[in-house]
Amino acid sequence: MTQSILITGANGLLGRKLVDLLGGRKSLRLIATGKGEKRIPGTDFEYVSLDVCDGDAVRYVVKETRPTVVIHCAAMTNVDACELDPKACQAANVDAVRFVIEGCEKAGARLVHLSTDFVFDGADGPYDENAVPNPLSVYGKCKWKAEEYVKVAKIPAAIVRTMLIYGVTPDMSRSNIVLWVKKSLEEGKTIRVVNDQYRMPTLAEDLAAGLAEIVFREKTGLWHLSGAEGMTMYELALKVAGHWGLNPELITATDSASLNQPARRPPRTGFILLKAQTELAYRPTSFKAGLNIVAQQLLNYAR
Ligand SMILES: NC(=O)c1ccc[n+]([C@@H]2O[C@H](COP(=O)([O-])OP(=O)(O)OC[C@H]3O[C@@H](n4cnc5c(N)ncnc54)[C@H](OP(=O)(O)O)[C@@H]3O)[C@@H](O)[C@H]2O)c1
């Protein structure tokens, strides 16, 4: 049977990497959806405008396009904006997931849903899939609530938690830590970066490849997919400076309390990747090689 995959939030970083990976494959119909106009280059896929907060639109598009799988990437991903506007976070990160589930149930589609390391409190990472969530922020709480809806959905479903995605695409709507550090240092700006938040940064291409394995191997249940190397955000910033030969003295280490951001962040997350390595043959790129990929893509996009 020909697979048809519908991606929500396809204009975002992960969505676009999925379109790059899956577009134009023989015996695969790809339906990219995003809020508003198509901002993804290329034509080897269909594009449908879809606001996932509009329940009628979600049900209509899923019914009309009849996907066999939905990969739900759309989300309100700015953690501080979520903290400041919990209603908007609830709408985009919980209610929308219920609409997507309803659409999948009606169409008989499988669901692959994206979640986050922010479901954990970060007291004792790295975490495996059996660890018990205890979110600290509105974003983390909403993403966990959404997971609970996916768990009881009447369709085969996978929940994929990831963290600190980095990468580049043309015309991005949101930056990420690697691009922000690089741009700031190139402009000679001083930056303060926390040394009390530990993460395993995830190359967007690795995550897209892991998701494809989940789709094609028809996996369900909980999955942790991230990079394999842990570091503090400060260490990450130094690595970015070193990679592009930028001045590390512009980077000052600070702590989360001094930064005083609206949303609390978990101090130490990170994932144990054994399940993904064993069952998906998931082999994430090293951080150094990931930066090389980003550097090459930046050169290609500038041409
Ligand atoms: N980025 C990370 O570090 C990270 C970490 C852990 C988990 N995750 C999860 O991974 C998934 C993908 O994240 P990402 O990095 O690709 O984020 P992203 O680049 O911010 O992409 C999210 C996309 O969702 C779209 N969107 C927001 N509200 C929407 C709506 N109502 N209807 C339709 N689309 C909507 C955005 O549209 P616009 O482009 O028009 O704004 C954007 O294209 C999300 O579920 C996120 O929670 C991300």
mmCIF file of C-alpha atoms and ligand atoms in Angstrom:
data_model
loop_
_atom_site.group_PDB
_atom_site.id
_atom_site.type_symbol
_atom_site.label_atom_id
_atom_site.label_comp_id
_atom_site.label_asym_id
_atom_site.label_seq_id
_atom_site.Cartn_x
_atom_site.Cartn_y
_atom_site.Cartn_z
ATOM 1 C CA MET A 1 0.000 0.000 0.000
ATOM 2 C CA THR A 2 1.238 3.505 -0.800
ATOM 3 C CA GLN A 3 1.982 5.439 2.387
ATOM 4 C CA SER A 4 0.634 8.951 2.640
ATOM 5 C CA ILE A 5 2.180 11.115 5.309
ATOM 6 C CA LEU A 6 0.700 14.387 6.504
ATOM 7 C CA ILE A 7 3.037 16.746 8.381
ATOM 8 C CA THR A 8 1.708 19.595 10.525
ATOM 9 C CA GLY A 9 3.883 22.644 11.192
ATOM 10 C CA ALA A 10 5.826 21.879 8.017
ATOM 11 C CA ASN A 11 7.149 25.465 7.760
ATOM 12 C CA GLY A 12 9.068 24.935 11.038
ATOM 13 C CA LEU A 13 12.613 23.617 11.386
ATOM 14 C CA LEU A 14 11.735 19.972 11.971
ATOM 15 C CA GLY A 15 8.831 20.032 9.510
ATOM 16 C CA ARG A 16 11.087 21.248 6.732
ATOM 17 C CA LYS A 17 13.754 18.664 7.409
ATOM 18 C CA LEU A 18 11.040 16.010 7.213
ATOM 19 C CA VAL A 19 9.869 17.420 3.884
ATOM 20 C CA ASP A 20 13.507 17.374 2.636
ATOM 21 C CA LEU A 21 13.855 13.754 3.730
ATOM 22 C CA LEU A 22 10.507 12.388 2.552
ATOM 23 C CA GLY A 23 9.543 14.611 -0.409
ATOM 24 C CA GLY A 24 9.781 13.108 -3.878
ATOM 25 C CA ARG A 25 10.018 9.478 -2.727
ATOM 26 C CA LYS A 26 8.387 6.933 -4.984
ATOM 27 C CA SER A 27 5.278 5.258 -3.508
ATOM 28 C CA LEU A 28 4.991 7.932 -0.845
ATOM 29 C CA ARG A 29 2.492 10.787 -0.972
ATOM 30 C CA LEU A 30 3.607 13.713 1.184
ATOM 31 C CA ILE A 31 1.138 16.345 2.391
ATOM 32 C CA ALA A 32 2.929 19.241 4.082
ATOM 33 C CA THR A 33 0.659 21.543 6.072
ATOM 34 C CA GLY A 34 1.517 24.789 7.813
ATOM 35 C CA LYS A 35 -0.071 27.928 9.170
ATOM 36 C CA GLY A 36 -0.554 30.342 6.281
ATOM 37 C CA GLU A 37 1.344 30.248 3.033
ATOM 38 C CA LYS A 38 3.865 27.657 1.918
ATOM 39 C CA ARG A 39 7.351 28.786 2.970
ATOM 40 C CA ILE A 40 9.121 25.557 2.035
ATOM 41 C CA PRO A 41 11.079 25.443 -1.213
ATOM 42 C CA GLY A 42 10.482 22.560 -3.606
ATOM 43 C CA THR A 43 7.502 21.072 -5.366
ATOM 44 C CA ASP A 44 7.777 17.314 -4.811
ATOM 45 C CA PHE A 45 5.023 17.364 -2.190
ATOM 46 C CA GLU A 46 1.526 18.790 -1.734
ATOM 47 C CA TYR A 47 1.012 21.842 0.475
ATOM 48 C CA VAL A 48 -2.189 22.633 2.369
ATOM 49 C CA SER A 49 -2.610 25.664 4.629
ATOM 50 C CA LEU A 50 -3.733 24.438 8.061
ATOM 51 C CA ASP A 51 -4.027 26.172 11.425
ATOM 52 C CA VAL A 52 -4.060 23.294 13.907
ATOM 53 C CA CYS A 53 -5.963 25.433 16.430
ATOM 54 C CA ASP A 54 -8.962 25.357 14.067
ATOM 55 C CA GLY A 55 -10.677 22.062 14.916
ATOM 56 C CA ASP A 56 -13.013 22.074 11.899
ATOM 57 C CA ALA A 57 -10.099 22.740 9.545
ATOM 58 C CA VAL A 58 -7.998 19.941 11.076
ATOM 59 C CA ARG A 59 -10.833 17.411 10.817
ATOM 60 C CA TYR A 60 -11.637 18.538 7.246
ATOM 61 C CA VAL A 61 -8.049 18.412 5.956
ATOM 62 C CA VAL A 62 -7.314 15.018 7.534
ATOM 63 C CA LYS A 63 -10.596 13.604 6.198
ATOM 64 C CA GLU A 64 -10.048 14.983 2.693
ATOM 65 C CA THR A 65 -6.380 14.010 2.346
ATOM 66 C CA ARG A 66 -6.760 10.578 4.030
ATOM 67 C CA PRO A 67 -3.172 10.163 5.258
ATOM 68 C CA THR A 68 -1.997 6.829 6.588
ATOM 69 C CA VAL A 69 0.271 8.651 9.059
ATOM 70 C CA VAL A 70 0.227 12.127 10.601
ATOM 71 C CA ILE A 71 3.470 13.547 12.013
ATOM 72 C CA HIS A 72 2.384 16.338 14.317
ATOM 73 C CA CYS A 73 5.201 18.910 14.513
ATOM 74 C CA ALA A 74 3.145 22.111 14.836
ATOM 75 C CA ALA A 75 3.400 23.679 18.263
ATOM 76 C CA MET A 76 3.895 26.910 20.128
ATOM 77 C CA THR A 77 7.588 26.340 20.823
ATOM 78 C CA ASN A 78 8.669 29.587 22.503
ATOM 79 C CA VAL A 79 8.779 28.491 26.146
ATOM 80 C CA ASP A 80 8.692 32.024 27.599
ATOM 81 C CA ALA A 81 5.813 33.074 25.323
ATOM 82 C CA CYS A 82 3.915 30.008 26.599
ATOM 83 C CA GLU A 83 4.572 31.052 30.206
ATOM 84 C CA LEU A 84 3.277 34.565 29.526
ATOM 85 C CA ASP A 85 0.218 33.379 27.566
ATOM 86 C CA PRO A 86 -0.948 30.035 29.009
ATOM 87 C CA LYS A 87 -4.240 30.167 27.074
ATOM 88 C CA ALA A 88 -2.425 30.369 23.753
ATOM 89 C CA CYS A 89 -0.148 27.526 24.860
ATOM 90 C CA GLN A 90 -3.144 25.394 25.858
ATOM 91 C CA ALA A 91 -4.775 26.075 22.464
ATOM 92 C CA ALA A 92 -1.702 25.286 20.342
ATOM 93 C CA ASN A 93 -0.107 22.544 22.419
ATOM 94 C CA VAL A 94 -3.080 20.693 23.935
ATOM 95 C CA ASP A 95 -6.393 21.495 22.203
ATOM 96 C CA ALA A 96 -4.791 21.261 18.760
ATOM 97 C CA VAL A 97 -3.423 17.811 19.624
ATOM 98 C CA ARG A 98 -6.958 16.678 20.475
ATOM 99 C CA PHE A 99 -8.152 17.922 17.062
ATOM 100 C CA VAL A 100 -5.318 16.052 15.348
ATOM 101 C CA ILE A 101 -6.194 12.881 17.296
ATOM 102 C CA GLU A 102 -9.863 13.203 16.287
ATOM 103 C CA GLY A 103 -8.861 13.665 12.653
ATOM 104 C CA CYS A 104 -6.604 10.602 12.800
ATOM 105 C CA GLU A 105 -9.304 8.508 14.475
ATOM 106 C CA LYS A 106 -11.800 9.411 11.728
ATOM 107 C CA ALA A 107 -9.305 8.759 8.920
ATOM 108 C CA GLY A 108 -7.825 5.628 10.555
ATOM 109 C CA ALA A 109 -4.391 7.259 10.418
ATOM 110 C CA ARG A 110 -1.483 6.500 12.709
ATOM 111 C CA LEU A 111 -0.082 9.423 14.694
ATOM 112 C CA VAL A 112 3.505 10.392 15.479
ATOM 113 C CA HIS A 113 3.426 13.201 18.025
ATOM 114 C CA LEU A 114 6.331 15.440 19.048
ATOM 115 C CA SER A 115 7.002 16.176 22.706
ATOM 116 C CA THR A 116 9.847 17.523 24.803
ATOM 117 C CA ASP A 117 12.430 16.972 27.543
ATOM 118 C CA PHE A 118 10.672 19.873 29.341
ATOM 119 C CA VAL A 119 8.114 17.331 30.630
ATOM 120 C CA PHE A 120 10.875 16.505 33.174
ATOM 121 C CA ASP A 121 12.014 18.635 36.121
ATOM 122 C CA GLY A 122 15.694 18.123 35.300
ATOM 123 C CA ALA A 123 16.610 17.001 38.811
ATOM 124 C CA ASP A 124 18.219 13.756 37.683
ATOM 125 C CA GLY A 125 18.649 13.449 33.917
ATOM 126 C CA PRO A 126 19.483 11.763 31.606
ATOM 127 C CA TYR A 127 16.048 10.160 31.351
ATOM 128 C CA ASP A 128 14.797 6.996 29.705
ATOM 129 C CA GLU A 129 11.249 6.463 28.441
ATOM 130 C CA ASN A 130 10.118 5.047 31.811
ATOM 131 C CA ALA A 131 11.057 8.161 33.813
ATOM 132 C CA VAL A 132 8.170 10.007 35.453
ATOM 133 C CA PRO A 133 7.482 13.537 34.131
ATOM 134 C CA ASN A 134 7.263 16.512 36.467
ATOM 135 C CA PRO A 135 7.165 19.631 34.282
ATOM 136 C CA LEU A 136 8.218 23.024 35.666
ATOM 137 C CA SER A 137 6.751 25.347 33.021
ATOM 138 C CA VAL A 138 3.444 26.020 31.279
ATOM 139 C CA TYR A 139 5.007 24.685 28.059
ATOM 140 C CA GLY A 140 6.164 21.467 29.769
ATOM 141 C CA LYS A 141 2.813 20.975 31.510
ATOM 142 C CA CYS A 142 0.864 21.462 28.262
ATOM 143 C CA LYS A 143 3.136 19.108 26.296
ATOM 144 C CA TRP A 144 2.676 16.461 29.006
ATOM 145 C CA LYS A 145 -1.101 16.952 29.014
ATOM 146 C CA ALA A 146 -1.052 16.429 25.249
ATOM 147 C CA GLU A 147 0.977 13.219 25.696
ATOM 148 C CA GLU A 148 -1.753 11.919 28.003
ATOM 149 C CA TYR A 149 -4.380 12.471 25.275
ATOM 150 C CA VAL A 150 -2.193 10.727 22.692
ATOM 151 C CA LYS A 151 -1.714 7.748 25.047
ATOM 152 C CA VAL A 152 -5.477 7.054 25.159
ATOM 153 C CA ALA A 153 -6.154 7.775 21.476
ATOM 154 C CA LYS A 154 -8.004 5.017 19.596
ATOM 155 C CA ILE A 155 -5.334 4.806 16.914
ATOM 156 C CA PRO A 156 -1.775 3.463 16.860
ATOM 157 C CA ALA A 157 0.355 6.352 18.116
ATOM 158 C CA ALA A 158 3.967 7.161 18.957
ATOM 159 C CA ILE A 159 5.112 9.999 21.213
ATOM 160 C CA VAL A 160 8.609 11.229 20.410
ATOM 161 C CA ARG A 161 10.327 13.437 22.959
ATOM 162 C CA THR A 162 13.266 15.479 21.765
ATOM 163 C CA MET A 163 15.345 18.424 22.993
ATOM 164 C CA LEU A 164 17.231 21.535 21.905
ATOM 165 C CA ILE A 165 16.890 21.102 18.148
ATOM 166 C CA TYR A 166 19.483 22.909 16.029
ATOM 167 C CA GLY A 167 19.891 23.257 12.293
ATOM 168 C CA VAL A 168 19.263 25.648 9.455
ATOM 169 C CA THR A 169 16.808 26.074 6.593
ATOM 170 C CA PRO A 170 16.253 29.034 4.281
ATOM 171 C CA ASP A 171 13.847 31.713 5.582
ATOM 172 C CA MET A 172 13.457 30.351 9.136
ATOM 173 C CA SER A 173 10.732 31.772 11.384
ATOM 174 C CA ARG A 174 12.660 30.968 14.586
ATOM 175 C CA SER A 175 16.363 30.850 15.364
ATOM 176 C CA ASN A 176 18.010 28.252 17.586
ATOM 177 C CA ILE A 177 20.915 28.208 20.034
ATOM 178 C CA VAL A 178 23.631 27.421 17.475
ATOM 179 C CA LEU A 179 22.562 30.123 15.005
ATOM 180 C CA TRP A 180 21.969 32.655 17.800
ATOM 181 C CA VAL A 181 25.447 32.179 19.309
ATOM 182 C CA LYS A 182 27.115 32.300 15.882
ATOM 183 C CA LYS A 183 25.248 35.440 14.768
ATOM 184 C CA SER A 184 25.789 37.269 18.082
ATOM 185 C CA LEU A 185 29.533 36.601 18.102
ATOM 186 C CA GLU A 186 29.876 37.513 14.421
ATOM 187 C CA GLU A 187 28.245 40.849 15.239
ATOM 188 C CA GLY A 188 30.692 41.324 18.131
ATOM 189 C CA LYS A 189 27.927 41.171 20.733
ATOM 190 C CA THR A 190 28.589 39.891 24.238
ATOM 191 C CA ILE A 191 26.240 37.126 25.322
ATOM 192 C CA ARG A 192 25.422 35.538 28.681
ATOM 193 C CA VAL A 193 24.869 31.794 28.515
ATOM 194 C CA VAL A 194 23.783 29.532 31.375
ATOM 195 C CA ASN A 195 26.197 26.965 32.729
ATOM 196 C CA ASP A 196 23.603 25.248 34.936
ATOM 197 C CA GLN A 197 21.409 23.821 32.151
ATOM 198 C CA TYR A 198 22.617 20.552 30.679
ATOM 199 C CA ARG A 199 21.195 19.255 27.384
ATOM 200 C CA MET A 200 21.919 16.870 24.521
ATOM 201 C CA PRO A 201 21.534 19.079 21.415
ATOM 202 C CA THR A 202 19.708 17.427 18.534
ATOM 203 C CA LEU A 203 20.553 17.945 14.867
ATOM 204 C CA ALA A 204 17.223 18.446 13.064
ATOM 205 C CA GLU A 205 18.256 15.945 10.344
ATOM 206 C CA ASP A 206 18.911 13.229 12.947
ATOM 207 C CA LEU A 207 15.483 13.742 14.472
ATOM 208 C CA ALA A 208 13.817 13.645 11.045
ATOM 209 C CA ALA A 209 15.644 10.383 10.257
ATOM 210 C CA GLY A 210 14.583 8.872 13.601
ATOM 211 C CA LEU A 211 10.975 9.871 12.971
ATOM 212 C CA ALA A 212 11.093 8.262 9.526
ATOM 213 C CA GLU A 213 12.245 5.004 11.142
ATOM 214 C CA ILE A 214 9.317 5.192 13.565
ATOM 215 C CA VAL A 215 6.939 5.718 10.638
ATOM 216 C CA PHE A 216 8.331 3.001 8.369
ATOM 217 C CA ARG A 217 8.818 0.431 11.162
ATOM 218 C CA GLU A 218 5.259 1.266 12.350
ATOM 219 C CA LYS A 219 6.399 1.821 15.921
ATOM 220 C CA THR A 220 4.098 3.007 18.687
ATOM 221 C CA GLY A 221 4.689 4.093 22.285
ATOM 222 C CA LEU A 222 7.201 6.474 23.834
ATOM 223 C CA TRP A 223 10.557 7.322 22.244
ATOM 224 C CA HIS A 224 13.441 9.546 23.289
ATOM 225 C CA LEU A 225 15.395 10.999 20.332
ATOM 226 C CA SER A 226 18.178 13.558 20.813
ATOM 227 C CA GLY A 227 21.856 13.997 20.103
ATOM 228 C CA ALA A 228 24.147 11.640 22.026
ATOM 229 C CA GLU A 229 26.492 14.236 23.583
ATOM 230 C CA GLY A 230 25.612 16.099 26.746
ATOM 231 C CA MET A 231 26.876 19.588 27.558
ATOM 232 C CA THR A 232 25.839 22.766 29.329
ATOM 233 C CA MET A 233 24.545 25.614 27.218
ATOM 234 C CA TYR A 234 27.753 27.515 28.048
ATOM 235 C CA GLU A 235 29.912 24.628 26.811
ATOM 236 C CA LEU A 236 27.766 24.479 23.688
ATOM 237 C CA ALA A 237 28.321 28.194 23.045
ATOM 238 C CA LEU A 238 32.103 27.743 23.403
ATOM 239 C CA LYS A 239 32.013 24.861 20.905
ATOM 240 C CA VAL A 240 30.109 27.043 18.417
ATOM 241 C CA ALA A 241 32.669 29.850 18.872
ATOM 242 C CA GLY A 242 35.529 27.366 18.357
ATOM 243 C CA HIS A 243 33.937 25.859 15.257
ATOM 244 C CA TRP A 244 33.602 29.175 13.421
ATOM 245 C CA GLY A 245 36.783 30.739 14.878
ATOM 246 C CA LEU A 246 34.779 33.379 16.785
ATOM 247 C CA ASN A 247 35.845 35.185 19.957
ATOM 248 C CA PRO A 248 34.961 33.050 23.021
ATOM 249 C CA GLU A 249 35.655 35.996 25.322
ATOM 250 C CA LEU A 250 32.353 37.496 24.200
ATOM 251 C CA ILE A 251 30.599 34.627 26.026
ATOM 252 C CA THR A 252 30.003 35.014 29.770
ATOM 253 C CA ALA A 253 28.844 32.088 31.869
ATOM 254 C CA THR A 254 25.820 32.823 34.003
ATOM 255 C CA ASP A 255 23.184 30.856 35.880
ATOM 256 C CA SER A 256 19.454 30.442 35.349
ATOM 257 C CA ALA A 257 18.559 32.542 38.414
ATOM 258 C CA SER A 258 20.527 35.552 37.097
ATOM 259 C CA LEU A 259 18.927 35.249 33.650
ATOM 260 C CA ASN A 260 15.474 35.532 35.252
ATOM 261 C CA GLN A 261 13.512 34.233 32.249
ATOM 262 C CA PRO A 262 9.699 33.956 32.579
ATOM 263 C CA ALA A 263 9.658 30.132 32.305
ATOM 264 C CA ARG A 264 11.650 27.839 34.605
ATOM 265 C CA ARG A 265 13.914 25.434 32.721
ATOM 266 C CA PRO A 266 14.887 21.964 33.933
ATOM 267 C CA PRO A 267 18.552 22.041 35.021
ATOM 268 C CA ARG A 268 19.735 18.662 33.796
ATOM 269 C CA THR A 269 17.856 16.702 31.154
ATOM 270 C CA GLY A 270 19.501 14.559 28.479
ATOM 271 C CA PHE A 271 18.096 11.257 27.252
ATOM 272 C CA ILE A 272 19.136 7.634 27.497
ATOM 273 C CA LEU A 273 18.921 6.606 23.837
ATOM 274 C CA LEU A 274 19.222 2.848 24.219
ATOM 275 C CA LYS A 275 15.688 2.058 23.035
ATOM 276 C CA ALA A 276 16.075 4.146 19.866
ATOM 277 C CA GLN A 277 19.560 2.772 19.205
ATOM 278 C CA THR A 278 18.379 -0.809 19.642
ATOM 279 C CA GLU A 279 14.983 -0.717 17.949
ATOM 280 C CA LEU A 280 15.432 2.019 15.322
ATOM 281 C CA ALA A 281 19.176 1.741 14.633
ATOM 282 C CA TYR A 282 19.242 5.419 15.640
ATOM 283 C CA ARG A 283 22.807 6.770 15.350
ATOM 284 C CA PRO A 284 22.874 10.520 15.968
ATOM 285 C CA THR A 285 25.598 12.665 14.425
ATOM 286 C CA SER A 286 28.316 13.972 16.771
ATOM 287 C CA PHE A 287 27.947 17.651 17.716
ATOM 288 C CA LYS A 288 31.136 18.498 15.810
ATOM 289 C CA ALA A 289 29.871 16.798 12.643
ATOM 290 C CA GLY A 290 26.474 18.443 13.164
ATOM 291 C CA LEU A 291 28.123 21.883 13.184
ATOM 292 C CA ASN A 292 29.936 20.944 9.974
ATOM 293 C CA ILE A 293 26.602 20.092 8.348
ATOM 294 C CA VAL A 294 25.101 23.416 9.466
ATOM 295 C CA ALA A 295 28.167 25.309 8.200
ATOM 296 C CA GLN A 296 27.946 23.623 4.788
ATOM 297 C CA GLN A 297 24.212 24.309 4.526
ATOM 298 C CA LEU A 298 24.726 27.974 5.418
ATOM 299 C CA LEU A 299 27.218 28.209 2.536
ATOM 300 C CA ASN A 300 24.819 26.457 0.140
ATOM 301 C CA TYR A 301 21.867 28.692 1.079
ATOM 302 C CA ALA A 302 23.984 31.845 0.623
ATOM 303 C CA ARG A 303 24.782 30.885 -3.006
HETATM 304 N N1 LIG B 1 12.899 23.333 18.984
HETATM 305 C C1 LIG B 1 13.262 22.596 20.038
HETATM 306 O O1 LIG B 1 14.359 22.756 20.593
HETATM 307 C C2 LIG B 1 12.321 21.542 20.559
HETATM 308 C C3 LIG B 1 12.669 20.835 21.720
HETATM 309 C C4 LIG B 1 11.805 19.855 22.194
HETATM 310 C C5 LIG B 1 10.633 19.568 21.513
HETATM 311 N N2 LIG B 1 10.323 20.260 20.407
HETATM 312 C C6 LIG B 1 9.063 19.952 19.704
HETATM 313 O O2 LIG B 1 9.357 19.575 18.378
HETATM 314 C C7 LIG B 1 8.305 20.005 17.503
HETATM 315 C C8 LIG B 1 8.885 20.757 16.304
HETATM 316 O O3 LIG B 1 9.614 21.872 16.775
HETATM 317 P P1 LIG B 1 10.461 22.819 15.815
HETATM 318 O O4 LIG B 1 11.818 22.948 16.388
HETATM 319 O O5 LIG B 1 10.305 22.408 14.385
HETATM 320 O O6 LIG B 1 9.699 24.205 16.091
HETATM 321 P P2 LIG B 1 9.467 25.432 15.134
HETATM 322 O O7 LIG B 1 10.594 25.625 14.196
HETATM 323 O O8 LIG B 1 9.069 26.549 16.056
HETATM 324 O O9 LIG B 1 8.211 24.944 14.286
HETATM 325 C C9 LIG B 1 6.930 24.866 14.813
HETATM 326 C C10 LIG B 1 5.978 25.131 13.673
HETATM 327 O O10 LIG B 1 4.654 25.061 14.194
HETATM 328 C C11 LIG B 1 3.922 26.052 13.530
HETATM 329 N N3 LIG B 1 2.709 26.405 14.231
HETATM 330 C C12 LIG B 1 2.577 27.076 15.396
HETATM 331 N N4 LIG B 1 1.272 27.221 15.678
HETATM 332 C C13 LIG B 1 0.592 26.640 14.659
HETATM 333 C C14 LIG B 1 -0.771 26.495 14.351
HETATM 334 N N5 LIG B 1 -1.720 26.966 15.168
HETATM 335 N N6 LIG B 1 -1.116 25.846 13.226
HETATM 336 C C15 LIG B 1 -0.179 25.354 12.391
HETATM 337 N N7 LIG B 1 1.134 25.474 12.616
HETATM 338 C C16 LIG B 1 1.512 26.118 13.740
HETATM 339 C C17 LIG B 1 4.863 27.233 13.404
HETATM 340 O O11 LIG B 1 4.381 28.073 12.392
HETATM 341 P P3 LIG B 1 5.098 29.452 11.986
HETATM 342 O O12 LIG B 1 6.386 29.034 11.325
HETATM 343 O O13 LIG B 1 4.122 30.067 11.050
HETATM 344 O O14 LIG B 1 5.318 30.186 13.267
HETATM 345 C C18 LIG B 1 6.156 26.529 13.051
HETATM 346 O O15 LIG B 1 6.286 26.420 11.651
HETATM 347 C C19 LIG B 1 7.329 20.785 18.378
HETATM 348 O O16 LIG B 1 6.271 19.934 18.757
HETATM 349 C C20 LIG B 1 8.138 21.142 19.604
HETATM 350 O O17 LIG B 1 7.310 21.312 20.752
HETATM 351 C C21 LIG B 1 11.137 21.247 19.901
#
